[in-house]
Tab-separated table of C-alpha atoms in Angstrom:
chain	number	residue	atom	x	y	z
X	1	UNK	CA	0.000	0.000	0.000
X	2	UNK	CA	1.168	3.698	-0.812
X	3	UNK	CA	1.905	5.890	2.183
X	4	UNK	CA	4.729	7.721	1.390
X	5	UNK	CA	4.889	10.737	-0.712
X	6	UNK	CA	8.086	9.267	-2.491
X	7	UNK	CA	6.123	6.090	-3.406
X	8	UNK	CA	2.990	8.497	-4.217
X	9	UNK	CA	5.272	10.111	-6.943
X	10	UNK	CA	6.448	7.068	-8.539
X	11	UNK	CA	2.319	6.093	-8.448
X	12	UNK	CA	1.589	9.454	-10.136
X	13	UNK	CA	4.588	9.351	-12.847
X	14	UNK	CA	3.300	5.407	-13.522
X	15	UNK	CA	-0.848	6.457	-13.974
X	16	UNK	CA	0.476	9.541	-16.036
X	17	UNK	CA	2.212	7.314	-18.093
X	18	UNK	CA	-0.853	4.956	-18.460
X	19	UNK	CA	-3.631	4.760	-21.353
X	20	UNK	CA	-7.070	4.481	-21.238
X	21	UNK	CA	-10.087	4.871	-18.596
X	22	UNK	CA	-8.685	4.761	-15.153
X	23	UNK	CA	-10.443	2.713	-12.679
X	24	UNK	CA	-11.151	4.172	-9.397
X	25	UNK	CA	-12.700	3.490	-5.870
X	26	UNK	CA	-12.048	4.742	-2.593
X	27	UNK	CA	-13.244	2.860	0.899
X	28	UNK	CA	-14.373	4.685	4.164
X	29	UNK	CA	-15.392	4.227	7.663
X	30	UNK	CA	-18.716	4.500	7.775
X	31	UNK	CA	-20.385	3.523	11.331
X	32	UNK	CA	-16.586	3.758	12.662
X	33	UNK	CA	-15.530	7.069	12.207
X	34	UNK	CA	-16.575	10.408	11.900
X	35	UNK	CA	-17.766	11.808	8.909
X	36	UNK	CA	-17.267	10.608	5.141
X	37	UNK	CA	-13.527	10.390	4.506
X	38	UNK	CA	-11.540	8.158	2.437
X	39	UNK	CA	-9.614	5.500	4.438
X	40	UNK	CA	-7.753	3.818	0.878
X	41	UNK	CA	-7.965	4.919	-2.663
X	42	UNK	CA	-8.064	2.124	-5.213
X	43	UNK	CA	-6.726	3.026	-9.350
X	44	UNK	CA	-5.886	0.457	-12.384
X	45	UNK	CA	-5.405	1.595	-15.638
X	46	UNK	CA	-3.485	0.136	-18.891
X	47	UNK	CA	0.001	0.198	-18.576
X	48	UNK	CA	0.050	1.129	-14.980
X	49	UNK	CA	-1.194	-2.052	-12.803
X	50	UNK	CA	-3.215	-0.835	-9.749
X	51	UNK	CA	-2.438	0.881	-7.036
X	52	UNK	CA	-3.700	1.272	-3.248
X	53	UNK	CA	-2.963	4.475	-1.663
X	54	UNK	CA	-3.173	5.360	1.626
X	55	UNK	CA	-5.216	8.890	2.315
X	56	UNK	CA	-3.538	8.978	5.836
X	57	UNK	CA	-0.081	8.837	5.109
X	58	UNK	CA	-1.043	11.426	1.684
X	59	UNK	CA	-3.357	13.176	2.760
X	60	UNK	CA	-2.962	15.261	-0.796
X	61	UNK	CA	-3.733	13.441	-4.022
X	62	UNK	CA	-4.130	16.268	-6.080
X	63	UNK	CA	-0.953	15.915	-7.946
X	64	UNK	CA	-2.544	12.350	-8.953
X	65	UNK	CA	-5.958	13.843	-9.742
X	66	UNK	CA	-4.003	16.123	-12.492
X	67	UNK	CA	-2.065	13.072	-13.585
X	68	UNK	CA	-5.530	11.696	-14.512
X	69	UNK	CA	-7.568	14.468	-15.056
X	70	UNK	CA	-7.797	14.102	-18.885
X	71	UNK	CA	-8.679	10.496	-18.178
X	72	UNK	CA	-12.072	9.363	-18.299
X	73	UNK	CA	-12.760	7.982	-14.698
X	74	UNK	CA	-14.516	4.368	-13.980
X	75	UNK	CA	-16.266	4.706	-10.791
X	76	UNK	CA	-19.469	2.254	-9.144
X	77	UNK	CA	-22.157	4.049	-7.505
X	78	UNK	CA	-19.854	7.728	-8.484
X	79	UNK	CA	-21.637	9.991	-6.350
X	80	UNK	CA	-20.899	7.954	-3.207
X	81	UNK	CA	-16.868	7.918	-3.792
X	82	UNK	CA	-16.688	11.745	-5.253
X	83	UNK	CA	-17.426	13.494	-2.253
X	84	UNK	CA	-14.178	11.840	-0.269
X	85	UNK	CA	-12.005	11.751	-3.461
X	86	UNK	CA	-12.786	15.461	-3.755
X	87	UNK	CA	-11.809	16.221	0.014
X	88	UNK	CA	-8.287	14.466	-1.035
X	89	UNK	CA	-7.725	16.679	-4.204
X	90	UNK	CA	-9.403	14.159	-7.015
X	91	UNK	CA	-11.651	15.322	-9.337
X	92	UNK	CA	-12.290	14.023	-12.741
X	93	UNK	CA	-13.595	16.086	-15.417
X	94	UNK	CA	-15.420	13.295	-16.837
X	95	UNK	CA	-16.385	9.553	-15.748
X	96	UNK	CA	-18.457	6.304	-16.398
X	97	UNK	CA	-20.685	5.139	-13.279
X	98	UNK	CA	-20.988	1.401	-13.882
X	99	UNK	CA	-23.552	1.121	-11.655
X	100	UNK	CA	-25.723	3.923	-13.475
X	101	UNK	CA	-25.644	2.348	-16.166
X	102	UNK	CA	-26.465	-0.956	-15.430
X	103	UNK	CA	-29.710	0.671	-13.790
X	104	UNK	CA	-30.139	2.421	-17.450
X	105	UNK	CA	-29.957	-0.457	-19.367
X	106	UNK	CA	-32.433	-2.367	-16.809
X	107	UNK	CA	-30.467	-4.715	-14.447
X	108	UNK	CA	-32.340	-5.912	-11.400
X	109	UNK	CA	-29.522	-6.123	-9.206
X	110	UNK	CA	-26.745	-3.251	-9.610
X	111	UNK	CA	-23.931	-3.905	-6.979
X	112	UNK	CA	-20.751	-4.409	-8.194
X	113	UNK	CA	-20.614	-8.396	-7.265
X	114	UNK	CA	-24.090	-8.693	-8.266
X	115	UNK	CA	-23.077	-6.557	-11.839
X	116	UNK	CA	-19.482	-8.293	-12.577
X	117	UNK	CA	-20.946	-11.908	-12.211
X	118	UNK	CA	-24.024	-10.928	-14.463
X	119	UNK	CA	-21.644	-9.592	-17.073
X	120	UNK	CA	-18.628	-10.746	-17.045
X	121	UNK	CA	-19.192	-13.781	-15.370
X	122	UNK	CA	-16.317	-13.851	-12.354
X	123	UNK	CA	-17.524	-13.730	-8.437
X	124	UNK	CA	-15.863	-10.615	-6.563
X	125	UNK	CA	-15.156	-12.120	-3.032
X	126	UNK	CA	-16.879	-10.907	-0.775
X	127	UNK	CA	-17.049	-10.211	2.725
X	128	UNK	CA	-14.787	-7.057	3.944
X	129	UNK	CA	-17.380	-4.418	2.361
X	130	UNK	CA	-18.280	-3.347	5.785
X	131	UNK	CA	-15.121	-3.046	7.916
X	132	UNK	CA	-13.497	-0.518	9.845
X	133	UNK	CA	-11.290	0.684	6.876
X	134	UNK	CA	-9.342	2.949	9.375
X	135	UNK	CA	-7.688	0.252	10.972
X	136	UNK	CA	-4.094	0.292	11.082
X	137	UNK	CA	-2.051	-1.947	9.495
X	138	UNK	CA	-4.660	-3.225	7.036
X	139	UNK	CA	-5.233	-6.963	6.966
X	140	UNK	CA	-3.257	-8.628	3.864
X	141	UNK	CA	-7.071	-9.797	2.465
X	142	UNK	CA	-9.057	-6.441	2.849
X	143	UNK	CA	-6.489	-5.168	0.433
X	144	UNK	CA	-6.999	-8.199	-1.613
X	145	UNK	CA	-10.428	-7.415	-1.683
X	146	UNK	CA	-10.232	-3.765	-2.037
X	147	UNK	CA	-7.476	-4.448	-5.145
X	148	UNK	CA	-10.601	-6.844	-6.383
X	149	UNK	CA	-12.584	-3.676	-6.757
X	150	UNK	CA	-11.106	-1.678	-9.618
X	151	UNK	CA	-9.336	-5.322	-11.132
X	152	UNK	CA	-12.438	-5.586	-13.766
X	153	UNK	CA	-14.126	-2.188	-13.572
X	154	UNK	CA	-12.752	-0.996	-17.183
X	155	UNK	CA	-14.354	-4.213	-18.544
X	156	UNK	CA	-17.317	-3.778	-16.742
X	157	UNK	CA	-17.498	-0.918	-18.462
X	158	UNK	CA	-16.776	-1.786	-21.893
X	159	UNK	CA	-19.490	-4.499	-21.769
X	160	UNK	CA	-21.821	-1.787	-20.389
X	161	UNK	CA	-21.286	0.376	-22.882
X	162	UNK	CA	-22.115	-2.231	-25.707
X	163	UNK	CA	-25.213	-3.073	-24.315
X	164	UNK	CA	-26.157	0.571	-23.925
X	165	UNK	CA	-25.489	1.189	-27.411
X	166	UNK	CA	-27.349	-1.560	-28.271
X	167	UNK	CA	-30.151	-0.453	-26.574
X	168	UNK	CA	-30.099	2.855	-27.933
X	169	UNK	CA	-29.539	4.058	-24.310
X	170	UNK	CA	-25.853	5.095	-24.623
X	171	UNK	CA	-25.965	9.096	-25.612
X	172	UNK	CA	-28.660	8.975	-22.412
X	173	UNK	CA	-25.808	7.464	-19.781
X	174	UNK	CA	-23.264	10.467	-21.436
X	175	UNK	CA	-25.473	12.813	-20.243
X	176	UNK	CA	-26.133	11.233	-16.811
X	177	UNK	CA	-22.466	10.937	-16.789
X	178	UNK	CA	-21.555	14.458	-17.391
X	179	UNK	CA	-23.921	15.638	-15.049
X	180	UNK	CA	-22.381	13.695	-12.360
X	181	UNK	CA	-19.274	15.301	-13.091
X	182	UNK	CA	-20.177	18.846	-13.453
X	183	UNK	CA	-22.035	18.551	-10.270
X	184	UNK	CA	-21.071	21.657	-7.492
X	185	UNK	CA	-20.488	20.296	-3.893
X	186	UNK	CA	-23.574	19.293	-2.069
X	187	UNK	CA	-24.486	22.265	0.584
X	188	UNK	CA	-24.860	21.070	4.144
X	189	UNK	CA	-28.151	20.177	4.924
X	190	UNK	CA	-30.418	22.315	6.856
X	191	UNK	CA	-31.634	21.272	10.686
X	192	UNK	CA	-29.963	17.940	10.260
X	193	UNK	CA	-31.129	16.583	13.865
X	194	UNK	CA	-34.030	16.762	12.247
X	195	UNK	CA	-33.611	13.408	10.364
X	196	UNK	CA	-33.129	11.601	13.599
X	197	UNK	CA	-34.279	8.262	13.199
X	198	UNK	CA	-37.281	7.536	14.564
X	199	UNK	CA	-37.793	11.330	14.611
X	200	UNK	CA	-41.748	10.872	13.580
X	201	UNK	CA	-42.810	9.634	17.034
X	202	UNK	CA	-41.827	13.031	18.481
X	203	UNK	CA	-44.734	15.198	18.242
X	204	UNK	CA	-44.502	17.899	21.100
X	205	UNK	CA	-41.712	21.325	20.211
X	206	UNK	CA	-40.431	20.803	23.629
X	207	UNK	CA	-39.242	17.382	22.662
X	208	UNK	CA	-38.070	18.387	19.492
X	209	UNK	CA	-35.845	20.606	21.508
X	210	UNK	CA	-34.374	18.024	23.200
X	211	UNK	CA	-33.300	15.874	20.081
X	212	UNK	CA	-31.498	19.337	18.663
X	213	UNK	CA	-29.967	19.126	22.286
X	214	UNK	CA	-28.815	15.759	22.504
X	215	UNK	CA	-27.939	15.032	18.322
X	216	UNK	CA	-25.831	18.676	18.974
X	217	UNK	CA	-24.051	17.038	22.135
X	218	UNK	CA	-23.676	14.142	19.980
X	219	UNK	CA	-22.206	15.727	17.131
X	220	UNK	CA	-19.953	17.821	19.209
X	221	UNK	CA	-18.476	14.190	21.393
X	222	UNK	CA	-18.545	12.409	18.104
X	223	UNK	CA	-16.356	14.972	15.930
X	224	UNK	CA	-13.618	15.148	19.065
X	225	UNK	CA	-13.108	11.423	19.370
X	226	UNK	CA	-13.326	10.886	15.625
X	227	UNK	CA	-16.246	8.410	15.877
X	228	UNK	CA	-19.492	7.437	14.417
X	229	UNK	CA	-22.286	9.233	16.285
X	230	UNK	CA	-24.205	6.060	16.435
X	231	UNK	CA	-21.254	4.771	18.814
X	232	UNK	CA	-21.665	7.604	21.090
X	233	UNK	CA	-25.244	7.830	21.633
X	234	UNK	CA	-28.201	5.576	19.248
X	235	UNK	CA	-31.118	7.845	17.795
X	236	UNK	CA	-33.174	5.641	19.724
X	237	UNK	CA	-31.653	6.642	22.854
X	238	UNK	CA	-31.843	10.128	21.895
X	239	UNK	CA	-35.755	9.628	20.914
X	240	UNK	CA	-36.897	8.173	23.920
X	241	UNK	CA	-35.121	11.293	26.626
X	242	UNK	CA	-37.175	13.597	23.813
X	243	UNK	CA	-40.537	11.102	24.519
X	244	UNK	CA	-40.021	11.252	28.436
X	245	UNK	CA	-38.415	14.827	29.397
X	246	UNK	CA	-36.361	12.888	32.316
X	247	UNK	CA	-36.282	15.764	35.439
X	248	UNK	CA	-32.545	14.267	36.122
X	249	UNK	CA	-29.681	11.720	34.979
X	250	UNK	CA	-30.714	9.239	37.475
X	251	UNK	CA	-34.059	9.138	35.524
X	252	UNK	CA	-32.170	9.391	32.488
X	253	UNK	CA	-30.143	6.154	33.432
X	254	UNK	CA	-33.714	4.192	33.525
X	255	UNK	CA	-34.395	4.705	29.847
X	256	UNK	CA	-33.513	2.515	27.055
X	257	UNK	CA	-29.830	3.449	25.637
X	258	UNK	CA	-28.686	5.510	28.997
X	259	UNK	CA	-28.117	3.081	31.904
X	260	UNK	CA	-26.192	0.156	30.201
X	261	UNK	CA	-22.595	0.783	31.211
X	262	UNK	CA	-22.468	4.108	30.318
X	263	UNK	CA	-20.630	6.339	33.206
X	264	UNK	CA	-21.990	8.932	35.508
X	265	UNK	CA	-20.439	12.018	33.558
X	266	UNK	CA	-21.582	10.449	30.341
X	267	UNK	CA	-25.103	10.917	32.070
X	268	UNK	CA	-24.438	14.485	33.129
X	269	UNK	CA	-23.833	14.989	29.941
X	270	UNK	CA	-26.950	14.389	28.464
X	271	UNK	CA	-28.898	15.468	30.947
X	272	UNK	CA	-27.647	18.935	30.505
X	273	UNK	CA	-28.501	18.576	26.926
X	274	UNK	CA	-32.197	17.215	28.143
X	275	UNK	CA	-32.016	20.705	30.679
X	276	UNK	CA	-31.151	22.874	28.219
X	277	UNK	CA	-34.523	21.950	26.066
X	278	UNK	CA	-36.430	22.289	29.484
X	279	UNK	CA	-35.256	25.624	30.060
X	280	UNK	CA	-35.760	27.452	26.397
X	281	UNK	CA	-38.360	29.844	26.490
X	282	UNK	CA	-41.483	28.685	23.899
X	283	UNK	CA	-39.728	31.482	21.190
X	284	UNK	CA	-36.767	29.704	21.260
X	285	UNK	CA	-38.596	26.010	20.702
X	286	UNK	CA	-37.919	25.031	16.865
X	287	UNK	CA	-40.862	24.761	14.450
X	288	UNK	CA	-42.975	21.512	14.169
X	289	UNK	CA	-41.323	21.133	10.704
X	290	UNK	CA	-39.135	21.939	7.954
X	291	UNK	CA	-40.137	24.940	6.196
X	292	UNK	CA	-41.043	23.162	2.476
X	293	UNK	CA	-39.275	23.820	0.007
X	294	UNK	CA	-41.456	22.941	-2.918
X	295	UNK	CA	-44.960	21.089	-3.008
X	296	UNK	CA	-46.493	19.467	0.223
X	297	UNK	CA	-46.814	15.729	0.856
X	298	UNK	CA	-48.791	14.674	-2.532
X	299	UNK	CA	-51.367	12.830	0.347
X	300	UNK	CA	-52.733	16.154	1.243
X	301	UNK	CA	-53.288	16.892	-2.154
X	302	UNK	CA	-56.985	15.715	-2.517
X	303	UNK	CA	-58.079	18.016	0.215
X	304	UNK	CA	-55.737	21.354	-0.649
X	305	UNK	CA	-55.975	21.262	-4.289
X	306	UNK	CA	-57.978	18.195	-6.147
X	307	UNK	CA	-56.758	19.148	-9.787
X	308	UNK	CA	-53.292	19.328	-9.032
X	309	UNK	CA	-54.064	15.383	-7.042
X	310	UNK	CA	-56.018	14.802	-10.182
X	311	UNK	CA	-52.980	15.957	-12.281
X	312	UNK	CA	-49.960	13.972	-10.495
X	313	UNK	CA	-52.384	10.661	-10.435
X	314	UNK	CA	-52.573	10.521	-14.649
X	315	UNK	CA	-48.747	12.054	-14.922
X	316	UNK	CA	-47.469	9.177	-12.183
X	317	UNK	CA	-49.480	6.542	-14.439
X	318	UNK	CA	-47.502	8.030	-17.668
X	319	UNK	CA	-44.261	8.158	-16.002
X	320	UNK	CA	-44.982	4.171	-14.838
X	321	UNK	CA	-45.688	3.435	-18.075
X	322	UNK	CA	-43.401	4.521	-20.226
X	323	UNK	CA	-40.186	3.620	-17.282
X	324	UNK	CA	-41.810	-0.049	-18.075
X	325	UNK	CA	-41.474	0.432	-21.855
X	326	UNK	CA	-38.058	1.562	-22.039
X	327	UNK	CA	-36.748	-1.406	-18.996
X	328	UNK	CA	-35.388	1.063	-16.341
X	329	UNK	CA	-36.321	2.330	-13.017
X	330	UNK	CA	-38.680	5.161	-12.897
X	331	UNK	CA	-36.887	7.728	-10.792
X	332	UNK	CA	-33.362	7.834	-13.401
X	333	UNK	CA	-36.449	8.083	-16.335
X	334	UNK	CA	-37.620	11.381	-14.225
X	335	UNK	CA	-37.069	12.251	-10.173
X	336	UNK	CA	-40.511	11.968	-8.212
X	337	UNK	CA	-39.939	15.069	-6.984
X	338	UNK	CA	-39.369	16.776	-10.101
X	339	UNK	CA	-42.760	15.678	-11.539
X	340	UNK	CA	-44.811	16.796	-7.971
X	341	UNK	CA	-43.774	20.249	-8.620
X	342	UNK	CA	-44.301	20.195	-12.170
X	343	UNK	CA	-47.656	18.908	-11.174
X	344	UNK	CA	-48.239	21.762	-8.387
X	345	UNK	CA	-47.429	24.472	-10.047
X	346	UNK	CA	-48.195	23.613	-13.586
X	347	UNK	CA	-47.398	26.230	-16.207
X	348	UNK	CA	-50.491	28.363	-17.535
X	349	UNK	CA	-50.669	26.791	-21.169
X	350	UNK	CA	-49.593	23.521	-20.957
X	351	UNK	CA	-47.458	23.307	-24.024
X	352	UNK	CA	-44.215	20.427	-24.884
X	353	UNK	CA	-42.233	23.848	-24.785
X	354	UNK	CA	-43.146	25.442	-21.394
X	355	UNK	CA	-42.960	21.784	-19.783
X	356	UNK	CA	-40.165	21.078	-20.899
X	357	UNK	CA	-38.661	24.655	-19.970
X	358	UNK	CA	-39.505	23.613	-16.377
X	359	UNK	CA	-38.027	20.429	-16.517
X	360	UNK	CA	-34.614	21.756	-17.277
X	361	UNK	CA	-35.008	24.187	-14.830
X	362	UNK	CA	-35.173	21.365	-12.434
X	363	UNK	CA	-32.265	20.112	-13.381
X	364	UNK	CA	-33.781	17.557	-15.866
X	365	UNK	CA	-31.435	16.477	-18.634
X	366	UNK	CA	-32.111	16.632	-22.377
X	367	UNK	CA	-33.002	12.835	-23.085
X	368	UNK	CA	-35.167	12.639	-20.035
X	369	UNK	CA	-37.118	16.272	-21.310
X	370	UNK	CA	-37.462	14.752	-25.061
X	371	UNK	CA	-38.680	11.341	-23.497
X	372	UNK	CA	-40.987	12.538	-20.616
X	373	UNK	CA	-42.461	16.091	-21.939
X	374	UNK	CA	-44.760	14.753	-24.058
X	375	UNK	CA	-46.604	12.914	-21.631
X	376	UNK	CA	-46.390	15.107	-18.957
X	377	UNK	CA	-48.054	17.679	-21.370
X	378	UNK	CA	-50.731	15.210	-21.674
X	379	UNK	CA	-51.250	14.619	-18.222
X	380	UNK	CA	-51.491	18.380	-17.279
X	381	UNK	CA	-53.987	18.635	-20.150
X	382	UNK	CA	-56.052	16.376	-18.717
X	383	UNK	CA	-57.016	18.373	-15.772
X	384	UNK	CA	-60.100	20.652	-17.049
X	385	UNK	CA	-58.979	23.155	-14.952
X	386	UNK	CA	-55.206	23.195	-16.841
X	387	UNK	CA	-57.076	24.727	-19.655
């Protein structure tokens, strides 16, 4: 494994010196460690074998990503890997996700074991997918394994490609492709407490104070000691303090995820986070819930607005239809959520041209608008009210 900047350069000099698409995967610590970052960085490509590189020891692979950079980059499930290859200095100005296209061209099953045996016929061994990729020396077979990972991703994608052309799919994946790549950072996501799991059972704002509290505390503990913030405190755990508003830690210690050998200043802890919700004043109390962004949950359609339910019923039924036609999933044929606000806030005339002028504006590509607009034009025509 590469951990050494003077083995890095002689990586760099051999992947510069390769030819052709350059495979590439990168392995994390999720449920171990804090945040998303890459724990080994697998590349193969023609005329340069593959390499394992360790982000710990180089820390900066941008020299690498600029080796490559011209490269087309073969990547599985891409928008997993690119936010931690992008932290390290990699990022390619163009790529093939083998796993987006074998949802294009209508595979069941998409993982990479799942995708190489289908297609190429070999079994991936499996069995180190979900291990603490931090550790320390790494074991001589998780590098096996992770080496296994970029060994027949080029050929993955050649046979991919083939049957996308055959299909008549391929100038579709390009575009997905290139999207993928010219994608910005995701921003940080707004109030993320609230997606604490088993966040629906908390109804009350004073309770919803106390999961901001405690997934804050969390965070905070978690980021310091560099581990997941399930292994500090569960959401469940967090959930039921919110549910019973303990008056102190020794009532805190009876509740499911607090007493099991967890120490008395662990318990202080929390409780302070639990007091801290008790004492806000009701101004201070956060919202019952996220301000929306967009159309509200399609189920309250009937009642608010029965055209627009009418509407998203016939355009659903299209959308079904023709994903079933063309053999792939319905949501890379159009996103859900693009075609609820399409459906809410339909334009005045109802034309291929307008629709399709709000698709791209949600970020629709061009071979979903020519495939989709048509329909969709249909289905807001079909509301008398659309007229």
């Amino acid at each position: 494994m590469t951990a050494t900047e003077e083995a890095l350069a002689e990586v760099v000099a051999a992947f510069a010196a390769g030819t052709g698409p350059v495979a590439v995967d990168a392995e994390r610590a999720s449920g171990y460690r804090y945040g998303q970052r890459a724990y080994l960085v697998q590349l193969r490509r023609e005329g340069a074998g593959s390499a394992l590189i360790d982000p710990v020891g180089c820390p900066d692979l941008s020299a690498l990503g600029e080796a490559i950079g011209d490269a087309e980059w073969v990547l599985h499930a891409a928008t997993q890997d690119l936010p931690c290859l992008r932290d390290i200095g990699m990022v390619p100005s163009r790529l093939f996700d083998t796993e987006l296209a074998g949802r294009l061209a209508g595979f069941a099953r998409v993982g990479l074991g799942a995708m190489v045996e289908n297609v190429l016929g070999f079994a991936l061994e499996k069995g180190h997918s979900a291990v603490d990729w931090s550790t320390r020396p790494l074991p001589e077979p998780w590098l096996r394994y992770a080496a296994l990972d970029v060994e027949l991703l080029v050929d993955l994608r050649d046979a991919l490609e083939e049957e996308l052309e055959q299909q008549g799919k391929l100038e579709w994946a390009r575009q997905e492709f290139a999207a993928i790549a010219a994608a910005p950072p995701a921003p940080p996501r707004k109030d993320p407490w609230r997606r604490t799991s088993g966040m629906h059972k908390v109804r009350r704002r004073r309770q919803m104070a106390v999961v901001r509290e405690l997934w804050t505390a969390r965070d905070q503990v978690a980021q310091r000691r560099d581990v997941s913030p399930g292994k500090v405190l569960s959401d469940s755990a967090i959930v039921e303090a919110a549910l019973h508003l303990p008056p102190n830690s020794h009532a805190l210690a009876g509740l499911p995820g607090f007493g099991h050998r967890m120490g008395r200043r662990q318990l202080e802890q929390w409780q302070a986070a639990v007091d801290r919700a008790r004492e806000l004043s009701e101004s201070e109390l956060p919202q019952p819930g996220q301000p929306l962004n967009g159309p509200p949950p399609p189920r309250s359609w009937a009642d608010k607005d029965p055209a627009a339910a009418a509407r998203l019923s016939a355009a659903r039924a299209s959308v079904t239809a023709l994903a079933e036609r063309l053999n792939l999933p319905q949501e890379n044929l159009i996103t859900p959520d693009t075609v609820r606000r399409l459906c809410w806030e339909p334009p005045a005339a109802p034309t291929e041209e307008s629709v399709a002028a709000i698709l791209a504006g949600h970020g629709a590509r061009r071979w979903q608008i020519e495939q989709v607009a048509p329909l969709l034009t249909e289905a807001l025509r079909a509301d008398p009210d659309a007229d």
